[in-house]
PDB file of C-alpha atoms (C1' of nucleotides) in Angstrom:
ATOM      1  CA  VAL A 290       0.000   0.000   0.000  1.00 41.00           C
ATOM      2  CA  ILE A 291       1.395   3.362  -1.053  1.00 42.00           C
ATOM      3  CA  SER A 292       1.116   5.989   1.625  1.00 39.00           C
ATOM      4  CA  SER A 293       1.558   9.717   1.419  1.00 42.00           C
ATOM      5  CA  SER A 294       0.478  12.905   3.109  1.00 48.00           C
ATOM      6  CA  PRO A 295      -3.208  13.678   2.931  1.00 61.00           C
ATOM      7  CA  HIS A 296      -4.512  16.278   0.490  1.00 89.00           C
ATOM      8  CA  GLN A 297      -7.459  18.336   1.546  1.00 92.00           C
ATOM      9  CA  THR A 298     -10.173  20.661   0.417  1.00 94.00           C
ATOM     10  CA  THR A 299     -12.994  22.618   1.983  1.00 95.00           C
ATOM     11  CA  LEU A 300     -16.561  22.277   0.746  1.00 96.00           C
ATOM     12  CA  PRO A 301     -18.803  25.208   1.550  1.00 95.00           C
ATOM     13  CA  ILE A 302     -22.141  24.199   3.069  1.00 96.00           C
ATOM     14  CA  LEU A 303     -25.123  26.033   4.463  1.00 92.00           C
ATOM     15  CA  ARG A 304     -26.723  23.497   6.769  1.00 94.00           C
ATOM     16  CA  TYR A 305     -25.228  20.052   7.029  1.00 97.00           C
ATOM     17  CA  ASP A 306     -25.657  17.605   9.928  1.00 97.00           C
ATOM     18  CA  LEU A 307     -22.674  15.429   9.084  1.00 98.00           C
ATOM     19  CA  ALA A 308     -23.075  13.038  12.010  1.00 97.00           C
ATOM     20  CA  ALA A 309     -26.752  12.423  11.318  1.00 97.00           C
ATOM     21  CA  THR A 310     -26.066  11.967   7.609  1.00 98.00           C
ATOM     22  CA  LEU A 311     -23.225   9.478   8.007  1.00 98.00           C
ATOM     23  CA  ASN A 312     -24.796   7.662  10.941  1.00 95.00           C
ATOM     24  CA  SER A 313     -28.475   7.365  10.045  1.00 92.00           C
ATOM     25  CA  GLY A 314     -28.534   3.879   8.611  1.00 96.00           C
ATOM     26  CA  GLN A 315     -28.081   4.761   4.945  1.00 98.00           C
ATOM     27  CA  ALA A 316     -24.336   3.976   4.824  1.00 98.00           C
ATOM     28  CA  PHE A 317     -22.524   1.489   7.030  1.00 98.00           C
ATOM     29  CA  ARG A 318     -18.810   2.138   6.697  1.00 98.00           C
ATOM     30  CA  TRP A 319     -18.185   5.491   8.395  1.00 98.00           C
ATOM     31  CA  ILE A 320     -16.109   5.435  11.585  1.00 97.00           C
ATOM     32  CA  PRO A 321     -16.063   8.365  14.024  1.00 97.00           C
ATOM     33  CA  HIS A 322     -12.694   9.519  15.403  1.00 95.00           C
ATOM     34  CA  ASN A 323     -13.208  12.419  17.784  1.00 94.00           C
ATOM     35  CA  ASP A 324     -14.556  15.172  15.497  1.00 95.00           C
ATOM     36  CA  ASP A 325     -13.611  13.330  12.309  1.00 98.00           C
ATOM     37  CA  TRP A 326     -15.407  10.752  10.211  1.00 98.00           C
ATOM     38  CA  GLU A 327     -13.324   8.263   8.237  1.00 98.00           C
ATOM     39  CA  GLY A 328     -14.662   6.192   5.400  1.00 98.00           C
ATOM     40  CA  VAL A 329     -14.087   4.798   1.937  1.00 98.00           C
ATOM     41  CA  ILE A 330     -15.905   6.127  -1.121  1.00 98.00           C
ATOM     42  CA  GLY A 331     -15.260   3.970  -4.144  1.00 97.00           C
ATOM     43  CA  GLN A 332     -11.491   3.405  -4.159  1.00 96.00           C
ATOM     44  CA  ARG A 333     -10.667   6.410  -1.979  1.00 97.00           C
ATOM     45  CA  TRP A 334     -10.072   6.689   1.731  1.00 97.00           C
ATOM     46  CA  VAL A 335     -11.616   9.924   3.061  1.00 97.00           C
ATOM     47  CA  ARG A 336     -11.576  11.846   6.327  1.00 97.00           C
ATOM     48  CA  LEU A 337     -14.288  14.457   6.942  1.00 98.00           C
ATOM     49  CA  ARG A 338     -14.802  17.125   9.564  1.00 98.00           C
ATOM     50  CA  LEU A 339     -17.681  19.539   9.979  1.00 98.00           C
ATOM     51  CA  LEU A 340     -16.717  23.217  10.324  1.00 97.00           C
ATOM     52  CA  PRO A 341     -19.142  26.109  10.907  1.00 94.00           C
ATOM     53  CA  TYR A 342     -19.847  26.768   7.217  1.00 94.00           C
ATOM     54  CA  ALA A 343     -17.869  24.026   5.498  1.00 97.00           C
ATOM     55  CA  ILE A 344     -16.862  20.396   5.441  1.00 98.00           C
ATOM     56  CA  LYS A 345     -13.123  19.822   5.509  1.00 97.00           C
ATOM     57  CA  ALA A 346     -12.197  16.741   3.477  1.00 97.00           C
ATOM     58  CA  GLN A 347      -8.886  14.903   3.300  1.00 96.00           C
ATOM     59  CA  CYS A 348      -7.840  12.064   1.043  1.00 94.00           C
ATOM     60  CA  VAL A 349      -4.499  10.508   0.084  1.00 93.00           C
ATOM     61  CA  ALA A 350      -4.090  10.943  -3.670  1.00 83.00           C
ATOM     62  CA  HIS A 351      -4.654  14.414  -5.003  1.00 76.00           C
ATOM     63  CA  PRO A 352      -7.826  14.276  -7.073  1.00 75.00           C
ATOM     64  CA  ASN A 353      -8.317  16.360 -10.215  1.00 78.00           C
ATOM     65  CA  ASP A 354     -11.629  17.533  -8.887  1.00 89.00           C
ATOM     66  CA  TRP A 355     -13.890  16.736  -5.965  1.00 94.00           C
ATOM     67  CA  THR A 356     -17.096  16.054  -7.859  1.00 96.00           C
ATOM     68  CA  TRP A 357     -17.086  12.438  -6.640  1.00 96.00           C
ATOM     69  CA  LEU A 358     -17.260  13.767  -3.077  1.00 97.00           C
ATOM     70  CA  THR A 359     -19.752  16.604  -3.495  1.00 97.00           C
ATOM     71  CA  ARG A 360     -22.037  14.226  -5.369  1.00 98.00           C
ATOM     72  CA  TYR A 361     -21.772  11.573  -2.647  1.00 98.00           C
ATOM     73  CA  LEU A 362     -22.346  14.056   0.161  1.00 98.00           C
ATOM     74  CA  GLN A 363     -24.949  16.117  -1.741  1.00 98.00           C
ATOM     75  CA  SER A 364     -23.276  19.142  -0.181  1.00 97.00           C
ATOM     76  CA  SER A 365     -24.334  21.556  -2.942  1.00 96.00           C
ATOM     77  CA  ILE A 366     -28.038  20.800  -3.151  1.00 97.00           C
ATOM     78  CA  CYS A 367     -30.687  23.226  -1.965  1.00 96.00           C
ATOM     79  CA  LEU A 368     -32.035  21.593   1.152  1.00 97.00           C
ATOM     80  CA  ASP A 369     -34.667  24.284   1.656  1.00 97.00           C
ATOM     81  CA  ALA A 370     -36.392  23.340  -1.592  1.00 97.00           C
ATOM     82  CA  ILE A 371     -36.783  19.806  -0.288  1.00 98.00           C
ATOM     83  CA  LEU A 372     -37.955  20.849   3.164  1.00 98.00           C
ATOM     84  CA  ASP A 373     -40.402  23.300   1.592  1.00 98.00           C
ATOM     85  CA  SER A 374     -41.980  20.441  -0.331  1.00 98.00           C
ATOM     86  CA  PHE A 375     -42.935  18.664   2.899  1.00 98.00           C
ATOM     87  CA  PRO A 376     -46.547  18.916   4.119  1.00 98.00           C
ATOM     88  CA  LYS A 377     -47.012  22.244   5.880  1.00 94.00           C
ATOM     89  CA  HIS A 378     -49.341  20.992   8.578  1.00 95.00           C
ATOM     90  CA  ASP A 379     -47.519  17.957   9.903  1.00 98.00           C
ATOM     91  CA  PRO A 380     -46.134  18.703  13.361  1.00 97.00           C
ATOM     92  CA  HIS A 381     -44.596  15.218  13.635  1.00 96.00           C
ATOM     93  CA  LEU A 382     -42.518  15.616  10.513  1.00 97.00           C
ATOM     94  CA  GLN A 383     -41.617  19.219  11.383  1.00 97.00           C
ATOM     95  CA  ARG A 384     -40.383  18.063  14.772  1.00 96.00           C
ATOM     96  CA  ALA A 385     -38.282  15.353  13.140  1.00 96.00           C
ATOM     97  CA  VAL A 386     -36.777  17.875  10.711  1.00 97.00           C
ATOM     98  CA  GLN A 387     -35.935  20.330  13.505  1.00 96.00           C
ATOM     99  CA  SER A 388     -34.216  17.590  15.505  1.00 94.00           C
ATOM    100  CA  CYS A 389     -31.583  17.018  12.822  1.00 94.00           C
ATOM    101  CA  LEU A 390     -31.828  20.010  10.507  1.00 94.00           C
ATOM    102  CA  GLY A 391     -29.182  19.414   7.857  1.00 96.00           C
ATOM    103  CA  LEU A 392     -29.577  15.655   7.541  1.00 98.00           C
ATOM    104  CA  ARG A 393     -29.044  14.731   3.891  1.00 98.00           C
ATOM    105  CA  LEU A 394     -29.532  11.721   1.703  1.00 98.00           C
ATOM    106  CA  LEU A 395     -26.235  10.516   0.255  1.00 98.00           C
ATOM    107  CA  VAL A 396     -25.820   9.309  -3.325  1.00 98.00           C
ATOM    108  CA  GLN A 397     -24.082   5.973  -2.966  1.00 98.00           C
ATOM    109  CA  ASP A 398     -22.706   3.378  -5.355  1.00 98.00           C
ATOM    110  CA  PRO A 399     -25.639   1.182  -6.440  1.00 98.00           C
ATOM    111  CA  TRP A 400     -23.811  -2.128  -6.084  1.00 98.00           C
ATOM    112  CA  GLU A 401     -22.481  -1.395  -2.601  1.00 98.00           C
ATOM    113  CA  CYS A 402     -25.935  -0.192  -1.622  1.00 98.00           C
ATOM    114  CA  LEU A 403     -27.737  -3.229  -3.039  1.00 98.00           C
ATOM    115  CA  ALA A 404     -25.286  -5.654  -1.450  1.00 98.00           C
ATOM    116  CA  SER A 405     -25.366  -3.852   1.885  1.00 98.00           C
ATOM    117  CA  PHE A 406     -29.136  -3.893   2.147  1.00 98.00           C
ATOM    118  CA  ILE A 407     -29.384  -7.523   1.050  1.00 98.00           C
ATOM    119  CA  LEU A 408     -27.190  -8.163   4.083  1.00 98.00           C
ATOM    120  CA  SER A 409     -29.323  -5.898   6.284  1.00 98.00           C
ATOM    121  CA  SER A 410     -32.384  -8.080   6.428  1.00 98.00           C
ATOM    122  CA  SER A 411     -33.348  -8.972   9.975  1.00 97.00           C
ATOM    123  CA  LYS A 412     -30.108  -7.547  11.385  1.00 97.00           C
ATOM    124  CA  GLN A 413     -29.368  -4.695  13.738  1.00 96.00           C
ATOM    125  CA  ILE A 414     -27.434  -1.791  12.242  1.00 96.00           C
ATOM    126  CA  ILE A 415     -24.399  -2.556  14.395  1.00 96.00           C
ATOM    127  CA  GLN A 416     -24.315  -6.096  13.026  1.00 97.00           C
ATOM    128  CA  ILE A 417     -24.752  -4.924   9.441  1.00 98.00           C
ATOM    129  CA  ARG A 418     -21.625  -2.823   9.924  1.00 98.00           C
ATOM    130  CA  GLN A 419     -19.711  -5.823  11.245  1.00 98.00           C
ATOM    131  CA  ILE A 420     -20.744  -8.072   8.367  1.00 98.00           C
ATOM    132  CA  ILE A 421     -19.788  -5.459   5.773  1.00 98.00           C
ATOM    133  CA  GLN A 422     -16.465  -4.832   7.483  1.00 98.00           C
ATOM    134  CA  LEU A 423     -15.670  -8.554   7.387  1.00 98.00           C
ATOM    135  CA  LEU A 424     -16.657  -8.693   3.723  1.00 98.00           C
ATOM    136  CA  THR A 425     -14.469  -5.727   2.732  1.00 98.00           C
ATOM    137  CA  GLU A 426     -11.476  -6.943   4.730  1.00 98.00           C
ATOM    138  CA  SER A 427     -11.775 -10.424   3.255  1.00 98.00           C
ATOM    139  CA  PHE A 428     -12.454  -9.625  -0.396  1.00 98.00           C
ATOM    140  CA  GLY A 429     -12.013  -5.883  -0.985  1.00 98.00           C
ATOM    141  CA  VAL A 430      -8.940  -4.226  -2.520  1.00 98.00           C
ATOM    142  CA  PRO A 431      -6.846  -2.274   0.001  1.00 98.00           C
ATOM    143  CA  VAL A 432      -7.012   1.465  -0.625  1.00 97.00           C
ATOM    144  CA  ASP A 433      -4.264   4.009   0.008  1.00 96.00           C
ATOM    145  CA  VAL A 434      -4.307   5.365   3.554  1.00 97.00           C
ATOM    146  CA  PRO A 435      -2.105   7.875   5.405  1.00 95.00           C
ATOM    147  CA  HIS A 436       1.164   6.848   7.084  1.00 94.00           C
ATOM    148  CA  ASN A 437       0.733   4.570  10.067  1.00 96.00           C
ATOM    149  CA  HIS A 438      -2.977   4.339   9.490  1.00 96.00           C
ATOM    150  CA  PRO A 439      -4.817   1.011   9.843  1.00 96.00           C
ATOM    151  CA  PRO A 440      -5.699  -0.528   6.460  1.00 97.00           C
ATOM    152  CA  ARG A 441      -9.039   0.163   4.805  1.00 98.00           C
ATOM    153  CA  HIS A 442     -10.531  -1.695   1.861  1.00 98.00           C
ATOM    154  CA  ALA A 443     -12.821  -0.881  -1.030  1.00 98.00           C
ATOM    155  CA  PHE A 444     -16.170  -2.610  -1.152  1.00 98.00           C
ATOM    156  CA  PRO A 445     -15.630  -5.808  -3.206  1.00 98.00           C
ATOM    157  CA  ASP A 446     -16.709  -5.630  -6.854  1.00 98.00           C
ATOM    158  CA  PRO A 447     -19.611  -7.804  -7.994  1.00 98.00           C
ATOM    159  CA  HIS A 448     -17.182  -9.783 -10.172  1.00 98.00           C
ATOM    160  CA  VAL A 449     -15.160 -10.675  -7.107  1.00 98.00           C
ATOM    161  CA  ILE A 450     -18.175 -11.775  -5.075  1.00 98.00           C
ATOM    162  CA  ALA A 451     -19.509 -13.660  -8.105  1.00 98.00           C
ATOM    163  CA  ARG A 452     -16.494 -15.974  -8.124  1.00 98.00           C
ATOM    164  CA  LEU A 453     -16.864 -16.889  -4.447  1.00 98.00           C
ATOM    165  CA  ASP A 454     -19.043 -19.628  -3.016  1.00 98.00           C
ATOM    166  CA  GLU A 455     -21.626 -19.605  -0.274  1.00 98.00           C
ATOM    167  CA  PRO A 456     -19.399 -20.940   2.545  1.00 98.00           C
ATOM    168  CA  GLN A 457     -16.897 -18.138   1.904  1.00 98.00           C
ATOM    169  CA  LEU A 458     -19.668 -15.607   2.307  1.00 98.00           C
ATOM    170  CA  ARG A 459     -21.100 -17.331   5.373  1.00 98.00           C
ATOM    171  CA  ALA A 460     -17.660 -17.064   6.941  1.00 98.00           C
ATOM    172  CA  CYS A 461     -18.368 -13.318   7.026  1.00 98.00           C
ATOM    173  CA  LYS A 462     -21.441 -13.960   9.219  1.00 98.00           C
ATOM    174  CA  THR A 463     -23.864 -13.305   6.389  1.00 98.00           C
ATOM    175  CA  GLY A 464     -26.001 -16.304   7.349  1.00 98.00           C
ATOM    176  CA  PHE A 465     -29.005 -17.079   5.167  1.00 98.00           C
ATOM    177  CA  ARG A 466     -28.378 -13.889   3.188  1.00 98.00           C
ATOM    178  CA  ALA A 467     -25.284 -15.427   1.542  1.00 98.00           C
ATOM    179  CA  ALA A 468     -27.217 -17.082  -1.286  1.00 98.00           C
ATOM    180  CA  SER A 469     -29.046 -13.847  -2.124  1.00 98.00           C
ATOM    181  CA  LEU A 470     -25.817 -11.838  -2.152  1.00 98.00           C
ATOM    182  CA  LEU A 471     -24.126 -14.408  -4.375  1.00 98.00           C
ATOM    183  CA  HIS A 472     -27.052 -14.433  -6.780  1.00 98.00           C
ATOM    184  CA  ALA A 473     -27.158 -10.634  -6.966  1.00 98.00           C
ATOM    185  CA  ALA A 474     -23.400 -10.424  -7.545  1.00 98.00           C
ATOM    186  CA  ARG A 475     -23.556 -12.922 -10.409  1.00 98.00           C
ATOM    187  CA  TYR A 476     -26.538 -11.171 -11.975  1.00 98.00           C
ATOM    188  CA  VAL A 477     -24.942  -7.725 -11.748  1.00 98.00           C
ATOM    189  CA  ALA A 478     -21.618  -9.045 -13.057  1.00 98.00           C
ATOM    190  CA  ASP A 479     -23.387 -10.645 -16.021  1.00 98.00           C
ATOM    191  CA  HIS A 480     -25.588  -7.598 -16.698  1.00 98.00           C
ATOM    192  CA  PRO A 481     -23.359  -4.513 -16.355  1.00 98.00           C
ATOM    193  CA  ASN A 482     -26.134  -2.185 -17.524  1.00 98.00           C
ATOM    194  CA  PHE A 483     -28.663  -3.378 -14.946  1.00 98.00           C
ATOM    195  CA  LEU A 484     -27.851  -1.073 -12.029  1.00 98.00           C
ATOM    196  CA  PRO A 485     -27.001   2.043 -14.101  1.00 98.00           C
ATOM    197  CA  SER A 486     -30.317   1.718 -15.952  1.00 98.00           C
ATOM    198  CA  LEU A 487     -32.377   1.941 -12.760  1.00 98.00           C
ATOM    199  CA  ALA A 488     -31.885   5.695 -12.473  1.00 98.00           C
ATOM    200  CA  ASN A 489     -33.553   6.259 -15.845  1.00 98.00           C
ATOM    201  CA  LEU A 490     -36.557   3.988 -15.340  1.00 98.00           C
ATOM    202  CA  PRO A 491     -39.829   5.064 -13.752  1.00 98.00           C
ATOM    203  CA  THR A 492     -39.715   4.279 -10.050  1.00 97.00           C
ATOM    204  CA  ILE A 493     -42.269   1.469 -10.273  1.00 97.00           C
ATOM    205  CA  ALA A 494     -40.488  -0.232 -13.159  1.00 97.00           C
ATOM    206  CA  ALA A 495     -37.119   0.100 -11.445  1.00 98.00           C
ATOM    207  CA  ARG A 496     -38.554  -1.377  -8.249  1.00 98.00           C
ATOM    208  CA  ASP A 497     -40.124  -4.283 -10.126  1.00 97.00           C
ATOM    209  CA  SER A 498     -36.832  -5.171 -11.772  1.00 97.00           C
ATOM    210  CA  LEU A 499     -34.982  -5.044  -8.445  1.00 98.00           C
ATOM    211  CA  THR A 500     -37.494  -7.250  -6.634  1.00 98.00           C
ATOM    212  CA  ARG A 501     -36.946  -9.948  -9.238  1.00 98.00           C
ATOM    213  CA  LEU A 502     -33.668 -10.648  -7.469  1.00 98.00           C
ATOM    214  CA  PRO A 503     -34.069 -13.278  -4.744  1.00 98.00           C
ATOM    215  CA  GLY A 504     -33.789 -11.778  -1.280  1.00 98.00           C
ATOM    216  CA  VAL A 505     -34.796  -8.328  -2.548  1.00 98.00           C
ATOM    217  CA  GLY A 506     -38.327  -7.303  -1.612  1.00 98.00           C
ATOM    218  CA  GLU A 507     -40.092  -3.975  -1.611  1.00 97.00           C
ATOM    219  CA  LYS A 508     -38.170  -2.540   1.338  1.00 98.00           C
ATOM    220  CA  ILE A 509     -34.658  -3.338   0.115  1.00 98.00           C
ATOM    221  CA  ALA A 510     -35.548  -2.240  -3.414  1.00 98.00           C
ATOM    222  CA  ASN A 511     -36.749   1.106  -2.070  1.00 98.00           C
ATOM    223  CA  CYS A 512     -33.479   1.539  -0.156  1.00 98.00           C
ATOM    224  CA  VAL A 513     -31.463   1.061  -3.350  1.00 98.00           C
ATOM    225  CA  LEU A 514     -33.748   3.365  -5.338  1.00 98.00           C
ATOM    226  CA  LEU A 515     -33.574   6.097  -2.687  1.00 98.00           C
ATOM    227  CA  PHE A 516     -29.970   5.845  -1.502  1.00 98.00           C
ATOM    228  CA  ALA A 517     -28.260   5.146  -4.833  1.00 98.00           C
ATOM    229  CA  CYS A 518     -30.526   5.697  -7.848  1.00 98.00           C
ATOM    230  CA  GLY A 519     -32.011   9.135  -7.295  1.00 98.00           C
ATOM    231  CA  HIS A 520     -35.632   8.047  -6.893  1.00 98.00           C
ATOM    232  CA  ALA A 521     -36.729  10.720  -4.428  1.00 98.00           C
ATOM    233  CA  SER A 522     -40.189   9.307  -3.785  1.00 97.00           C
ATOM    234  CA  ALA A 523     -38.982   5.813  -2.825  1.00 98.00           C
ATOM    235  CA  PHE A 524     -40.011   5.241   0.799  1.00 97.00           C
ATOM    236  CA  PRO A 525     -38.481   2.223   2.547  1.00 97.00           C
ATOM    237  CA  VAL A 526     -40.803   0.861   5.232  1.00 96.00           C
ATOM    238  CA  ASP A 527     -38.893  -1.136   7.829  1.00 95.00           C
ATOM    239  CA  THR A 528     -39.945  -2.076  11.350  1.00 94.00           C
ATOM    240  CA  TRP A 529     -38.881   1.329  12.745  1.00 94.00           C
ATOM    241  CA  ILE A 530     -40.763   3.341  10.135  1.00 95.00           C
ATOM    242  CA  LEU A 531     -43.797   1.079  10.339  1.00 94.00           C
ATOM    243  CA  ARG A 532     -44.160   1.536  14.082  1.00 93.00           C
ATOM    244  CA  THR A 533     -43.424   5.256  13.791  1.00 94.00           C
ATOM    245  CA  LEU A 534     -46.050   5.812  11.094  1.00 95.00           C
ATOM    246  CA  GLN A 535     -48.585   3.802  13.080  1.00 93.00           C
ATOM    247  CA  GLN A 536     -48.008   5.747  16.265  1.00 92.00           C
ATOM    248  CA  LEU A 537     -47.888   9.200  14.674  1.00 94.00           C
ATOM    249  CA  TYR A 538     -50.484   8.944  11.912  1.00 95.00           C
ATOM    250  CA  PHE A 539     -52.677   5.944  12.770  1.00 93.00           C
ATOM    251  CA  PRO A 540     -53.007   5.960  16.569  1.00 89.00           C
ATOM    252  CA  GLN A 541     -54.593   2.888  18.103  1.00 84.00           C
ATOM    253  CA  ARG A 542     -54.849   0.958  14.867  1.00 87.00           C
ATOM    254  CA  HIS A 543     -52.877  -0.950  12.258  1.00 89.00           C
ATOM    255  CA  PRO A 544     -53.459   0.148   8.659  1.00 91.00           C
ATOM    256  CA  LYS A 545     -53.208  -2.494   5.986  1.00 90.00           C
ATOM    257  CA  PRO A 546     -50.285  -2.263   3.545  1.00 89.00           C
ATOM    258  CA  VAL A 547     -52.506  -0.874   0.779  1.00 90.00           C
ATOM    259  CA  GLU A 548     -53.750   1.938   3.014  1.00 93.00           C
ATOM    260  CA  LEU A 549     -50.242   2.684   4.242  1.00 94.00           C
ATOM    261  CA  ARG A 550     -48.875   2.897   0.696  1.00 94.00           C
ATOM    262  CA  ALA A 551     -51.672   5.244  -0.304  1.00 94.00           C
ATOM    263  CA  PHE A 552     -51.011   7.464   2.706  1.00 96.00           C
ATOM    264  CA  ILE A 553     -47.292   7.630   1.988  1.00 96.00           C
ATOM    265  CA  ALA A 554     -47.854   8.427  -1.689  1.00 94.00           C
ATOM    266  CA  SER A 555     -50.361  11.196  -0.979  1.00 96.00           C
ATOM    267  CA  HIS A 556     -49.059  12.754   2.224  1.00 97.00           C
ATOM    268  CA  PHE A 557     -45.304  13.291   2.026  1.00 98.00           C
ATOM    269  CA  GLY A 558     -44.958  14.737  -1.468  1.00 97.00           C
ATOM    270  CA  PRO A 559     -42.308  14.334  -4.177  1.00 97.00           C
ATOM    271  CA  HIS A 560     -39.444  13.998  -1.687  1.00 98.00           C
ATOM    272  CA  ALA A 561     -41.131  11.377   0.457  1.00 98.00           C
ATOM    273  CA  GLY A 562     -37.854   9.497   0.761  1.00 98.00           C
ATOM    274  CA  TYR A 563     -36.255  12.468   2.479  1.00 98.00           C
ATOM    275  CA  ALA A 564     -39.179  12.650   4.898  1.00 98.00           C
ATOM    276  CA  GLN A 565     -38.690   8.970   5.598  1.00 98.00           C
ATOM    277  CA  GLN A 566     -35.037   9.537   6.485  1.00 98.00           C
ATOM    278  CA  TYR A 567     -35.882  12.311   8.938  1.00 97.00           C
ATOM    279  CA  LEU A 568     -38.571  10.184  10.581  1.00 97.00           C
ATOM    280  CA  PHE A 569     -36.281   7.169  10.724  1.00 96.00           C
ATOM    281  CA  HIS A 570     -33.448   9.089  12.344  1.00 96.00           C
ATOM    282  CA  TYR A 571     -35.804  10.833  14.749  1.00 95.00           C
ATOM    283  CA  ALA A 572     -37.364   7.555  15.814  1.00 94.00           C
ATOM    284  CA  ARG A 573     -33.989   5.960  16.416  1.00 93.00           C
ATOM    285  CA  VAL A 574     -32.509   8.878  18.354  1.00 91.00           C
ATOM    286  CA  HIS A 575     -35.623   9.530  20.414  1.00 84.00           C
ATOM    287  CA  ALA A 576     -36.407   5.949  21.311  1.00 68.00           C
ATOM    288  CA  ARG A 577     -39.369   7.080  23.365  1.00 56.00           C
ATOM    289  CA  ILE A 578     -41.371   7.441  20.152  1.00 55.00           C
ATOM    290  CA  ASN A 579     -40.737   3.879  19.470  1.00 50.00           C
ATOM    291  CA  PRO A 580     -41.015   1.551  22.431  1.00 48.00           C
ATOM    292  CA  ALA A 581     -40.817  -1.671  20.452  1.00 50.00           C
ATOM    293  CA  HIS A 582     -39.835  -3.506  23.604  1.00 46.00           C
ATOM    294  CA  SER A 583     -38.190  -1.461  26.314  1.00 41.00           C
ATOM    295  CA  PRO A 584     -37.055   2.109  25.755  1.00 38.00           C
ATOM    296  CA  THR A 585     -33.697   3.059  27.205  1.00 37.00           C
ATOM    297  CA  THR A 586     -35.040   6.304  28.599  1.00 33.00           C
ATOM    298  CA  PRO A 587     -37.633   6.586  31.385  1.00 30.00           C
TER     299      PRO A 587
ATOM    300  C1'  DG B 195     -32.389 -17.982  28.632  1.00 75.38           C
ATOM    301  C1'  DT B 196     -35.501 -15.031  25.756  1.00 75.38           C
ATOM    302  C1'  DC B 197     -36.610 -11.857  22.323  1.00 75.38           C
ATOM    303  C1'  DC B 198     -35.849  -9.591  18.230  1.00 75.38           C
ATOM    304  C1'  DA B 199     -33.179  -7.216  14.635  1.00 75.38           C
ATOM    305  C1'  DG B 200     -33.526  -0.955   8.368  1.00 75.38           C
ATOM    306  C1'  DG B 201     -36.758  -8.685   5.572  1.00 75.38           C
ATOM    307  C1'  DC B 202     -37.954 -12.141   2.396  1.00 75.38           C
ATOM    308  C1'  DC B 203     -40.390 -16.120   0.930  1.00 75.38           C
ATOM    309  C1'  DA B 204     -43.328 -20.172   0.734  1.00 75.38           C
ATOM    310  C1'  DA B 205     -47.201 -22.198   2.781  1.00 75.38           C
ATOM    311  C1'  DG B 206     -51.691 -22.101   4.536  1.00 75.38           C
ATOM    312  C1'  DC B 207     -55.801 -19.780   5.458  1.00 75.38           C
TER     313       DC B 207
ATOM    314  C1'  DG C 234     -55.532 -10.744  -0.093  1.00 75.38           C
ATOM    315  C1'  DC C 235     -53.322 -11.399   5.029  1.00 75.38           C
ATOM    316  C1'  DT C 236     -50.717 -14.127   8.619  1.00 75.38           C
ATOM    317  C1'  DT C 237     -47.162 -17.387  10.077  1.00 75.38           C
ATOM    318  C1'  DG C 238     -42.791 -19.733  10.580  1.00 75.38           C
ATOM    319  C1'  DG C 239     -38.151 -20.445   9.058  1.00 75.38           C
ATOM    320  C1'  DC C 240     -34.038 -18.652   7.761  1.00 75.38           C
ATOM    321  C1'  DA C 241     -28.324 -17.446  10.781  1.00 75.38           C
ATOM    322  C1'  DT C 242     -26.345 -14.760  14.058  1.00 75.38           C
ATOM    323  C1'  DG C 243     -25.633 -12.144  18.023  1.00 75.38           C
ATOM    324  C1'  DG C 244     -26.924  -7.736  20.673  1.00 75.38           C
ATOM    325  C1'  DA C 245     -29.779  -6.178  24.518  1.00 75.38           C
TER     326       DA C 245
END
DNA sequence: GTCCAGGCCAAGC
DNA sequence: GCTTGGCATGGA
């Protein structure tokens, strides 16, 4: 591994909650170090720090431009336009937005996102991180890191996963998800246009093509569409969001899936996926909203 | 020890 | 159409 001094830049930002963005269950590879966040985007190691009106970014090789980073972080978008599109008379959503004003949706690599969420099924976020770390350390290419820095690895390419077998994947604690990951890797490796094409399809058609993969249902498909393919109305409904929606919008009853889908489509507007991310983060931080079993706060 | 986790799927109402 | 159990694994 070649090491050298970090190169850095400063991205101007208006409102950006870096911690909430990197730690709200959309990406699984960011590690906090004091005020810094370290991660790997594509083949690049990156260190980020939030300043009053900027994000300071360091990486090892000097890049020609930083478009890859501003696109990933969505640091240049107009957040107000998105927040203004939310329903005006929804105190629950407004409260969630105020609790982490500056939370953004990242734009991630579709393969890493698809693979990560295949591995997420019926796992806690902390365990998803562990599985993905094992996978990258076992099969990912080492990336350049600063001097005396622990090694970091790129997320393994679909072609690499495709040549493995199920026991090798189960050795990374993937469990019953191994077969689905292997199948997805082989399909993506054999159909290089599949994932790039999703961004240009209507959301429903893109979702239908994703759910044809074994182990990919409506929820995981919506995660890929929202977190990697630019489908702003995709609204992943997991156990957290389901209980949150029930408690906030359907007190004392349990709407059927059809009713819930209709509510989501009509209530949250064109950036429903953003609303979902605020509600998800709010529910997880303020566990009192969401006493699935026993809340940690009185 | 028990319950359940950013689910999905096949089987059985 | 909706509900249930099984699927690995390990936090809480």
